[in-house]
mmCIF file of C-alpha atoms in Angstrom:
data_model
loop_
_atom_site.group_PDB
_atom_site.id
_atom_site.type_symbol
_atom_site.label_atom_id
_atom_site.label_comp_id
_atom_site.label_asym_id
_atom_site.label_seq_id
_atom_site.Cartn_x
_atom_site.Cartn_y
_atom_site.Cartn_z
ATOM 1 C CA UNK A 19 6.896 80.642 80.449
ATOM 2 C CA UNK A 20 3.644 82.173 79.244
ATOM 3 C CA UNK A 21 1.292 80.115 81.401
ATOM 4 C CA UNK A 22 -0.095 81.260 84.736
ATOM 5 C CA UNK A 23 0.700 78.636 87.366
ATOM 6 C CA UNK A 24 3.461 76.231 88.289
ATOM 7 C CA UNK A 25 3.952 74.830 84.765
ATOM 8 C CA UNK A 26 5.947 77.861 83.627
ATOM 9 C CA UNK A 27 9.532 76.733 84.227
ATOM 10 C CA UNK A 28 12.734 75.546 82.599
ATOM 11 C CA UNK A 29 15.676 73.355 83.537
ATOM 12 C CA UNK A 30 18.088 74.758 86.115
ATOM 13 C CA UNK A 31 21.021 76.350 84.304
ATOM 14 C CA UNK A 32 19.091 77.023 81.106
ATOM 15 C CA UNK A 33 18.197 80.481 79.824
ATOM 16 C CA UNK A 34 14.732 81.509 78.718
ATOM 17 C CA UNK A 35 13.322 84.495 76.885
ATOM 18 C CA UNK A 36 11.316 86.696 79.224
ATOM 19 C CA UNK A 37 7.565 86.412 78.514
ATOM 20 C CA UNK A 38 7.210 90.187 78.053
ATOM 21 C CA UNK A 39 9.192 89.882 74.819
ATOM 22 C CA UNK A 40 7.593 86.625 73.677
ATOM 23 C CA UNK A 41 4.012 87.871 73.844
ATOM 24 C CA UNK A 42 4.779 91.120 72.007
ATOM 25 C CA UNK A 43 7.026 89.355 69.449
ATOM 26 C CA UNK A 44 9.762 91.923 69.938
ATOM 27 C CA UNK A 45 13.396 92.116 71.025
ATOM 28 C CA UNK A 46 12.960 95.413 72.800
ATOM 29 C CA UNK A 47 10.496 97.575 74.707
ATOM 30 C CA UNK A 48 10.426 101.310 75.355
ATOM 31 C CA UNK A 49 9.064 101.911 78.850
ATOM 32 C CA UNK A 50 7.697 105.243 80.093
ATOM 33 C CA UNK A 51 10.448 106.834 82.195
ATOM 34 C CA UNK A 52 7.792 108.213 84.562
ATOM 35 C CA UNK A 53 4.219 107.474 85.500
ATOM 36 C CA UNK A 54 1.813 108.901 82.938
ATOM 37 C CA UNK A 55 0.909 112.519 83.640
ATOM 38 C CA UNK A 56 -2.155 114.471 82.495
ATOM 39 C CA UNK A 57 -1.099 117.242 80.113
ATOM 40 C CA UNK A 58 -2.054 120.722 81.250
ATOM 41 C CA UNK A 59 -2.894 119.759 84.834
ATOM 42 C CA UNK A 60 -1.895 122.145 87.621
ATOM 43 C CA UNK A 61 -2.837 119.958 90.583
ATOM 44 C CA UNK A 62 -3.492 116.368 91.580
ATOM 45 C CA UNK A 63 -7.208 117.077 91.492
ATOM 46 C CA UNK A 64 -7.339 118.205 87.846
ATOM 47 C CA UNK A 65 -5.028 115.391 86.735
ATOM 48 C CA UNK A 66 -7.928 112.996 87.287
ATOM 49 C CA UNK A 67 -9.852 111.915 84.200
ATOM 50 C CA UNK A 68 -11.916 108.831 83.430
ATOM 51 C CA UNK A 69 -11.898 109.343 79.668
ATOM 52 C CA UNK A 70 -9.952 108.000 76.677
ATOM 53 C CA UNK A 71 -7.681 110.970 75.889
ATOM 54 C CA UNK A 72 -4.457 109.984 74.109
ATOM 55 C CA UNK A 73 -3.681 113.650 73.374
ATOM 56 C CA UNK A 74 -3.410 114.260 77.146
ATOM 57 C CA UNK A 75 -0.620 111.712 77.714
ATOM 58 C CA UNK A 76 2.452 113.366 79.222
ATOM 59 C CA UNK A 77 5.555 111.407 80.256
ATOM 60 C CA UNK A 78 7.743 113.927 82.028
ATOM 61 C CA UNK A 79 9.264 114.592 85.462
ATOM 62 C CA UNK A 80 7.626 116.884 88.018
ATOM 63 C CA UNK A 81 4.124 116.638 86.570
ATOM 64 C CA UNK A 82 0.947 115.334 88.194
ATOM 65 C CA UNK A 83 0.249 111.638 87.669
ATOM 66 C CA UNK A 84 -2.949 110.793 85.774
ATOM 67 C CA UNK A 85 -5.283 108.982 88.194
ATOM 68 C CA UNK A 86 -8.930 108.114 88.843
ATOM 69 C CA UNK A 87 -9.555 106.334 85.554
ATOM 70 C CA UNK A 88 -10.955 102.899 84.837
ATOM 71 C CA UNK A 89 -8.513 100.308 83.502
ATOM 72 C CA UNK A 90 -10.270 100.161 80.125
ATOM 73 C CA UNK A 91 -9.859 103.917 79.633
ATOM 74 C CA UNK A 92 -6.231 103.747 80.784
ATOM 75 C CA UNK A 93 -5.579 100.989 78.281
ATOM 76 C CA UNK A 94 -7.223 102.611 75.257
ATOM 77 C CA UNK A 95 -5.653 105.982 76.082
ATOM 78 C CA UNK A 96 -2.270 104.222 75.971
ATOM 79 C CA UNK A 97 -3.239 102.142 72.932
ATOM 80 C CA UNK A 98 -4.248 105.154 70.846
ATOM 81 C CA UNK A 99 -1.306 107.286 72.006
ATOM 82 C CA UNK A 100 1.230 106.092 69.374
ATOM 83 C CA UNK A 101 -0.410 103.361 67.289
ATOM 84 C CA UNK A 102 2.447 103.359 64.787
ATOM 85 C CA UNK A 103 4.771 102.340 67.659
ATOM 86 C CA UNK A 104 2.367 99.771 69.142
ATOM 87 C CA UNK A 105 1.808 101.829 72.288
ATOM 88 C CA UNK A 106 -0.075 100.094 75.075
ATOM 89 C CA UNK A 107 -0.612 100.116 78.817
ATOM 90 C CA UNK A 108 2.108 98.312 80.733
ATOM 91 C CA UNK A 109 1.480 94.598 81.340
ATOM 92 C CA UNK A 110 2.293 92.805 84.581
ATOM 93 C CA UNK A 111 5.035 90.783 82.876
ATOM 94 C CA UNK A 112 6.510 93.981 81.419
ATOM 95 C CA UNK A 113 6.700 95.413 84.928
ATOM 96 C CA UNK A 114 8.446 92.185 85.923
ATOM 97 C CA UNK A 115 10.994 92.586 83.126
ATOM 98 C CA UNK A 116 11.911 96.069 84.379
ATOM 99 C CA UNK A 117 12.092 94.814 87.971
ATOM 100 C CA UNK A 118 14.464 91.997 87.008
ATOM 101 C CA UNK A 119 16.683 94.380 85.046
ATOM 102 C CA UNK A 120 16.801 96.736 88.036
ATOM 103 C CA UNK A 121 17.858 93.895 90.307
ATOM 104 C CA UNK A 122 20.580 92.721 87.894
ATOM 105 C CA UNK A 123 24.073 94.116 87.415
ATOM 106 C CA UNK A 124 22.596 96.399 84.734
ATOM 107 C CA UNK A 125 20.434 98.119 87.347
ATOM 108 C CA UNK A 126 20.957 99.612 90.797
ATOM 109 C CA UNK A 127 20.853 96.197 92.547
ATOM 110 C CA UNK A 128 19.375 97.881 95.640
ATOM 111 C CA UNK A 129 16.011 98.932 96.998
ATOM 112 C CA UNK A 130 14.398 101.556 94.762
ATOM 113 C CA UNK A 131 13.734 104.639 96.909
ATOM 114 C CA UNK A 132 10.098 105.574 97.362
ATOM 115 C CA UNK A 133 8.552 108.543 95.567
ATOM 116 C CA UNK A 134 6.936 110.089 98.641
ATOM 117 C CA UNK A 135 5.598 113.256 97.013
ATOM 118 C CA UNK A 136 2.120 113.539 98.510
ATOM 119 C CA UNK A 137 0.813 115.555 95.537
ATOM 120 C CA UNK A 138 1.547 112.542 93.295
ATOM 121 C CA UNK A 139 4.135 114.350 91.183
ATOM 122 C CA UNK A 140 6.422 112.243 89.021
ATOM 123 C CA UNK A 141 10.137 111.678 89.543
ATOM 124 C CA UNK A 142 10.539 112.404 93.261
ATOM 125 C CA UNK A 143 12.466 110.499 95.955
ATOM 126 C CA UNK A 144 12.289 110.438 99.740
ATOM 127 C CA UNK A 145 15.291 111.819 101.606
ATOM 128 C CA UNK A 146 15.397 108.647 103.651
ATOM 129 C CA UNK A 147 14.423 105.015 103.216
ATOM 130 C CA UNK A 148 11.171 104.504 105.179
ATOM 131 C CA UNK A 149 11.337 102.036 108.052
ATOM 132 C CA UNK A 150 7.602 101.581 108.621
ATOM 133 C CA UNK A 151 4.514 101.313 106.450
ATOM 134 C CA UNK A 152 1.455 103.502 106.077
ATOM 135 C CA UNK A 153 0.282 104.989 109.388
ATOM 136 C CA UNK A 154 -1.825 107.949 108.263
ATOM 137 C CA UNK A 155 0.141 110.094 110.719
ATOM 138 C CA UNK A 156 3.187 111.025 108.591
ATOM 139 C CA UNK A 157 5.562 109.831 111.294
ATOM 140 C CA UNK A 158 9.360 110.157 111.158
ATOM 141 C CA UNK A 159 9.669 106.496 110.124
ATOM 142 C CA UNK A 160 7.590 107.212 107.003
ATOM 143 C CA UNK A 161 7.463 110.852 105.987
ATOM 144 C CA UNK A 162 5.631 112.027 102.876
ATOM 145 C CA UNK A 163 4.924 115.533 101.609
ATOM 146 C CA UNK A 164 6.158 118.117 99.111
ATOM 147 C CA UNK A 165 8.854 120.129 100.923
ATOM 148 C CA UNK A 166 12.588 119.663 100.316
ATOM 149 C CA UNK A 167 13.197 118.331 103.814
ATOM 150 C CA UNK A 168 10.980 115.350 102.855
ATOM 151 C CA UNK A 169 11.310 114.746 99.113
ATOM 152 C CA UNK A 170 13.639 115.740 96.244
ATOM 153 C CA UNK A 171 13.250 115.804 92.465
ATOM 154 C CA UNK A 172 14.553 113.287 89.950
ATOM 155 C CA UNK A 173 17.670 115.238 88.862
ATOM 156 C CA UNK A 174 19.338 115.431 92.299
ATOM 157 C CA UNK A 175 21.627 113.005 94.110
ATOM 158 C CA UNK A 176 18.678 111.987 96.296
ATOM 159 C CA UNK A 177 16.424 111.773 93.245
ATOM 160 C CA UNK A 178 18.744 109.246 91.578
ATOM 161 C CA UNK A 179 17.986 106.719 94.338
ATOM 162 C CA UNK A 180 14.416 106.448 92.989
ATOM 163 C CA UNK A 181 15.695 105.396 89.557
ATOM 164 C CA UNK A 182 15.987 101.747 88.508
ATOM 165 C CA UNK A 183 19.649 102.335 87.613
ATOM 166 C CA UNK A 184 20.603 104.532 90.560
ATOM 167 C CA UNK A 185 21.351 107.387 88.166
ATOM 168 C CA UNK A 186 19.474 109.812 85.933
ATOM 169 C CA UNK A 187 19.193 107.378 82.990
ATOM 170 C CA UNK A 188 16.860 104.920 84.718
ATOM 171 C CA UNK A 189 13.095 104.530 85.130
ATOM 172 C CA UNK A 190 11.329 106.383 87.951
ATOM 173 C CA UNK A 191 8.144 106.065 90.043
ATOM 174 C CA UNK A 192 8.260 102.259 90.299
ATOM 175 C CA UNK A 193 8.220 102.561 94.091
ATOM 176 C CA UNK A 194 5.631 104.923 95.532
ATOM 177 C CA UNK A 195 4.114 107.821 93.638
ATOM 178 C CA UNK A 196 0.758 106.295 92.740
ATOM 179 C CA UNK A 197 -0.232 102.667 92.556
ATOM 180 C CA UNK A 198 -0.121 101.678 88.888
ATOM 181 C CA UNK A 199 -2.694 99.417 87.326
ATOM 182 C CA UNK A 200 -1.071 96.986 84.890
ATOM 183 C CA UNK A 201 -2.656 94.761 82.271
ATOM 184 C CA UNK A 202 -2.679 91.589 84.309
ATOM 185 C CA UNK A 203 -6.107 90.122 85.031
ATOM 186 C CA UNK A 204 -7.566 86.953 86.538
ATOM 187 C CA UNK A 205 -9.761 84.680 84.439
ATOM 188 C CA UNK A 206 -13.040 83.334 85.799
ATOM 189 C CA UNK A 207 -13.507 79.588 86.284
ATOM 190 C CA UNK A 208 -14.432 79.303 82.579
ATOM 191 C CA UNK A 209 -11.268 81.041 81.392
ATOM 192 C CA UNK A 210 -12.906 84.392 80.580
ATOM 193 C CA UNK A 211 -11.066 87.598 81.674
ATOM 194 C CA UNK A 212 -12.922 89.240 84.547
ATOM 195 C CA UNK A 213 -14.011 92.864 84.619
ATOM 196 C CA UNK A 214 -14.193 93.479 88.357
ATOM 197 C CA UNK A 215 -16.209 93.015 91.526
ATOM 198 C CA UNK A 216 -19.628 94.527 90.816
ATOM 199 C CA UNK A 217 -21.438 97.156 88.744
ATOM 200 C CA UNK A 218 -19.779 99.999 90.670
ATOM 201 C CA UNK A 219 -16.286 98.544 91.024
ATOM 202 C CA UNK A 220 -15.089 97.228 87.696
ATOM 203 C CA UNK A 221 -12.485 97.895 85.023
ATOM 204 C CA UNK A 222 -14.853 99.210 82.355
ATOM 205 C CA UNK A 223 -14.150 96.143 80.208
ATOM 206 C CA UNK A 224 -16.921 93.726 79.277
ATOM 207 C CA UNK A 225 -16.517 90.619 81.426
ATOM 208 C CA UNK A 226 -17.695 88.606 84.417
ATOM 209 C CA UNK A 227 -18.061 90.202 87.837
ATOM 210 C CA UNK A 228 -16.613 88.340 90.810
ATOM 211 C CA UNK A 229 -19.075 89.446 93.467
ATOM 212 C CA UNK A 230 -21.885 91.552 92.004
ATOM 213 C CA UNK A 231 -24.106 91.405 95.103
ATOM 214 C CA UNK A 232 -21.501 92.183 97.762
ATOM 215 C CA UNK A 233 -18.494 94.307 98.632
ATOM 216 C CA UNK A 234 -15.985 91.983 100.309
ATOM 217 C CA UNK A 235 -18.249 88.931 100.378
ATOM 218 C CA UNK A 236 -17.888 85.236 99.631
ATOM 219 C CA UNK A 237 -19.018 85.008 96.044
ATOM 220 C CA UNK A 238 -22.112 85.836 94.082
ATOM 221 C CA UNK A 239 -23.925 85.486 90.800
ATOM 222 C CA UNK A 240 -21.594 86.000 87.857
ATOM 223 C CA UNK A 241 -22.834 88.714 85.491
ATOM 224 C CA UNK A 242 -21.445 90.586 82.494
ATOM 225 C CA UNK A 243 -20.695 94.305 82.547
ATOM 226 C CA UNK A 244 -21.748 96.661 79.785
ATOM 227 C CA UNK A 245 -18.454 98.285 78.867
ATOM 228 C CA UNK A 246 -15.582 98.165 76.361
ATOM 229 C CA UNK A 247 -14.381 94.937 74.791
ATOM 230 C CA UNK A 248 -11.026 93.532 75.865
ATOM 231 C CA UNK A 249 -8.197 94.104 73.364
ATOM 232 C CA UNK A 250 -6.231 91.323 71.651
ATOM 233 C CA UNK A 251 -4.963 88.828 74.204
ATOM 234 C CA UNK A 252 -1.300 89.775 73.698
ATOM 235 C CA UNK A 253 -2.013 93.067 75.443
ATOM 236 C CA UNK A 254 -2.844 91.514 78.818
ATOM 237 C CA UNK A 255 -1.510 88.735 81.063
ATOM 238 C CA UNK A 256 -4.007 86.078 82.110
ATOM 239 C CA UNK A 257 -4.060 84.473 85.576
ATOM 240 C CA UNK A 258 -5.779 81.353 86.914
ATOM 241 C CA UNK A 259 -8.987 81.844 88.915
ATOM 242 C CA UNK A 260 -9.021 81.672 92.716
ATOM 243 C CA UNK A 261 -11.108 82.854 95.654
ATOM 244 C CA UNK A 262 -7.909 83.306 97.709
ATOM 245 C CA UNK A 263 -5.453 86.194 97.405
ATOM 246 C CA UNK A 264 -2.484 84.202 98.711
ATOM 247 C CA UNK A 265 -2.237 81.598 95.919
ATOM 248 C CA UNK A 266 1.115 82.952 94.767
ATOM 249 C CA UNK A 267 1.867 79.867 92.669
ATOM 250 C CA UNK A 268 -0.545 81.281 90.094
ATOM 251 C CA UNK A 269 2.177 83.659 88.963
ATOM 252 C CA UNK A 270 3.596 83.852 85.440
ATOM 253 C CA UNK A 271 7.290 83.143 85.755
ATOM 254 C CA UNK A 272 8.998 86.487 85.155
ATOM 255 C CA UNK A 273 6.215 88.791 86.383
ATOM 256 C CA UNK A 274 8.043 89.409 89.699
ATOM 257 C CA UNK A 275 5.165 88.207 91.900
ATOM 258 C CA UNK A 276 5.048 84.588 93.074
ATOM 259 C CA UNK A 277 8.802 84.021 92.806
ATOM 260 C CA UNK A 278 9.388 86.820 95.351
ATOM 261 C CA UNK A 279 8.720 84.408 98.230
ATOM 262 C CA UNK A 280 8.786 83.009 100.767
ATOM 263 C CA UNK A 281 5.974 85.272 101.925
ATOM 264 C CA UNK A 282 5.127 86.384 105.434
ATOM 265 C CA UNK A 283 2.424 88.323 107.252
ATOM 266 C CA UNK A 284 2.140 90.760 110.143
ATOM 267 C CA UNK A 285 -1.032 91.518 112.065
ATOM 268 C CA UNK A 286 -4.441 89.995 111.438
ATOM 269 C CA UNK A 287 -7.799 90.728 109.856
ATOM 270 C CA UNK A 288 -8.155 94.040 108.023
ATOM 271 C CA UNK A 289 -4.876 95.318 109.512
ATOM 272 C CA UNK A 290 -2.804 92.404 108.240
ATOM 273 C CA UNK A 291 0.168 93.161 105.999
ATOM 274 C CA UNK A 292 1.650 90.534 103.682
ATOM 275 C CA UNK A 293 5.111 90.846 102.211
ATOM 276 C CA UNK A 294 7.679 89.014 100.144
ATOM 277 C CA UNK A 295 11.268 88.247 101.020
ATOM 278 C CA UNK A 296 12.698 90.711 98.466
ATOM 279 C CA UNK A 297 13.008 94.029 100.364
ATOM 280 C CA UNK A 298 9.878 93.083 102.369
ATOM 281 C CA UNK A 299 7.691 94.602 99.644
ATOM 282 C CA UNK A 300 3.928 94.177 100.055
ATOM 283 C CA UNK A 301 2.377 91.141 98.350
ATOM 284 C CA UNK A 302 -1.324 90.487 97.645
ATOM 285 C CA UNK A 303 -2.396 88.355 94.674
ATOM 286 C CA UNK A 304 -5.473 88.864 92.470
ATOM 287 C CA UNK A 305 -8.641 87.087 93.537
ATOM 288 C CA UNK A 306 -12.342 86.851 92.682
ATOM 289 C CA UNK A 307 -13.417 90.284 93.977
ATOM 290 C CA UNK A 308 -10.291 92.191 92.877
ATOM 291 C CA UNK A 309 -9.042 90.566 89.668
ATOM 292 C CA UNK A 310 -6.616 93.282 88.439
ATOM 293 C CA UNK A 311 -2.956 93.694 89.381
ATOM 294 C CA UNK A 312 -1.538 96.977 90.513
ATOM 295 C CA UNK A 313 2.136 97.635 91.296
ATOM 296 C CA UNK A 314 4.533 99.823 93.257
ATOM 297 C CA UNK A 315 2.241 101.264 96.016
ATOM 298 C CA UNK A 316 1.772 104.960 96.851
ATOM 299 C CA UNK A 317 3.695 107.908 98.255
ATOM 300 C CA UNK A 318 2.369 107.190 101.763
ATOM 301 C CA UNK A 319 2.911 103.408 101.888
ATOM 302 C CA UNK A 320 6.423 103.531 103.334
ATOM 303 C CA UNK A 321 8.430 100.321 103.383
ATOM 304 C CA UNK A 322 5.484 98.452 101.878
ATOM 305 C CA UNK A 323 6.165 100.187 98.572
ATOM 306 C CA UNK A 324 8.740 98.969 96.088
ATOM 307 C CA UNK A 325 9.430 97.758 92.585
ATOM 308 C CA UNK A 326 8.563 94.215 93.745
ATOM 309 C CA UNK A 327 5.317 95.301 95.449
ATOM 310 C CA UNK A 328 2.125 93.863 93.982
ATOM 311 C CA UNK A 329 -1.496 94.001 95.038
ATOM 312 C CA UNK A 330 -4.981 93.660 93.606
ATOM 313 C CA UNK A 331 -7.670 96.157 92.730
ATOM 314 C CA UNK A 332 -10.628 96.578 90.468
ATOM 315 C CA UNK A 333 -11.793 100.136 89.833
ATOM 316 C CA UNK A 334 -10.852 103.787 89.446
ATOM 317 C CA UNK A 335 -9.209 105.566 92.386
ATOM 318 C CA UNK A 336 -7.550 108.924 92.942
ATOM 319 C CA UNK A 337 -4.225 107.330 93.879
ATOM 320 C CA UNK A 338 -3.970 104.747 91.076
ATOM 321 C CA UNK A 339 -2.344 105.595 87.736
ATOM 322 C CA UNK A 340 -0.710 103.779 84.795
ATOM 323 C CA UNK A 341 2.357 103.651 82.537
ATOM 324 C CA UNK A 342 2.781 103.567 78.755
ATOM 325 C CA UNK A 343 5.004 101.075 76.869
ATOM 326 C CA UNK A 344 6.033 101.036 73.205
ATOM 327 C CA UNK A 345 6.797 97.790 71.388
ATOM 328 C CA UNK A 346 8.594 98.177 68.054
#
C-alpha cells in the first residue's frame, strides 16, 4: 500500500507489510524515544536553530525540544546524524507504524497521555487527561505548565502514561510536547513535491509554492523556491494534490490519517475543530497552501493532541520539532 489514495488496499482477512518497512527495505526501525532535543540548550528559546547541525542532535528525556527549523534543515540534520545507520527524519508512514503498534496488544491500547510541559521539555506527562482543547487560558480542563501539580517526568507512574507502551520502555512525546514535522508532503498537480505556501512560508526544499501571492488565499502562480534539493524519494511519503484539507481519502494506508474516520467537526470558520473517531484526535489533511504533515500537537492543545492527531503546516515555528529514525 505505497500509493496515496483509495487504491492502497488488500483483501479483507489478508495481511500486508506496513509501507514504512517496504519503502526503507528493512525489517526493523529504530525510532527516537523522545522528540529531538538541541544539545547544550538551557531553555526553550536557545533550543531553536534553523541550521543543519547533526552534532547537536540529542535524544534524551527532560531536555528542550529542538524547534523553529525549516523541514529541509530538520531532514538533513537527521540524515547526517548517523549515516552509517541510515538515519533520517521520521516519515508520516513511520509515525503511522508506531501509532498502530501502540494501539495493538503490544502497546498500551489506550489514549497516550499528553506531554503538557509548557517549556517543551521531552518525556513529560499531564497529571490528568485533558477534557477540552486549547483555550489560551490554562483552564482546569486543560492545564499545561512546568510544576509537579500539572506535569510529571517520564520515569514516574504518571510519566508512564505518556509512553506508547504504558511503561518506561515505550516511545514518548507522541501526544503533545511540540508538533512534529514528518516527511510527508503533497505533490503539485504535475506530481512534483511541493515546498510550501510562498517565499516566506516554505520548507527550504526546492519545489513549487502553493500560493506565492497570498497567505490563506485561493491559489496563485506556481513558482520554484531557491533552497535545498529533495532527498531520494524513499525518504518522504508523497500525497495526491488537492485544494481541500478534508480529502482524507488521499491517505496512504498505514499512515494513521484517513483511516481514522469517520471525521467530525465542531464550530465554524477559523474556530472550527476537526477530529477523527479514534480518541477524538484533531484531523486536518495537507492541502495546496500547507503541503507538509505534522503530528501529535503541542503541550497546550489538550484533548486535540494525540498519537493519531495530524495536521498540515509549511514553515519553521517555535513549537514545531522533529524526530530521528534509524533504518538498518
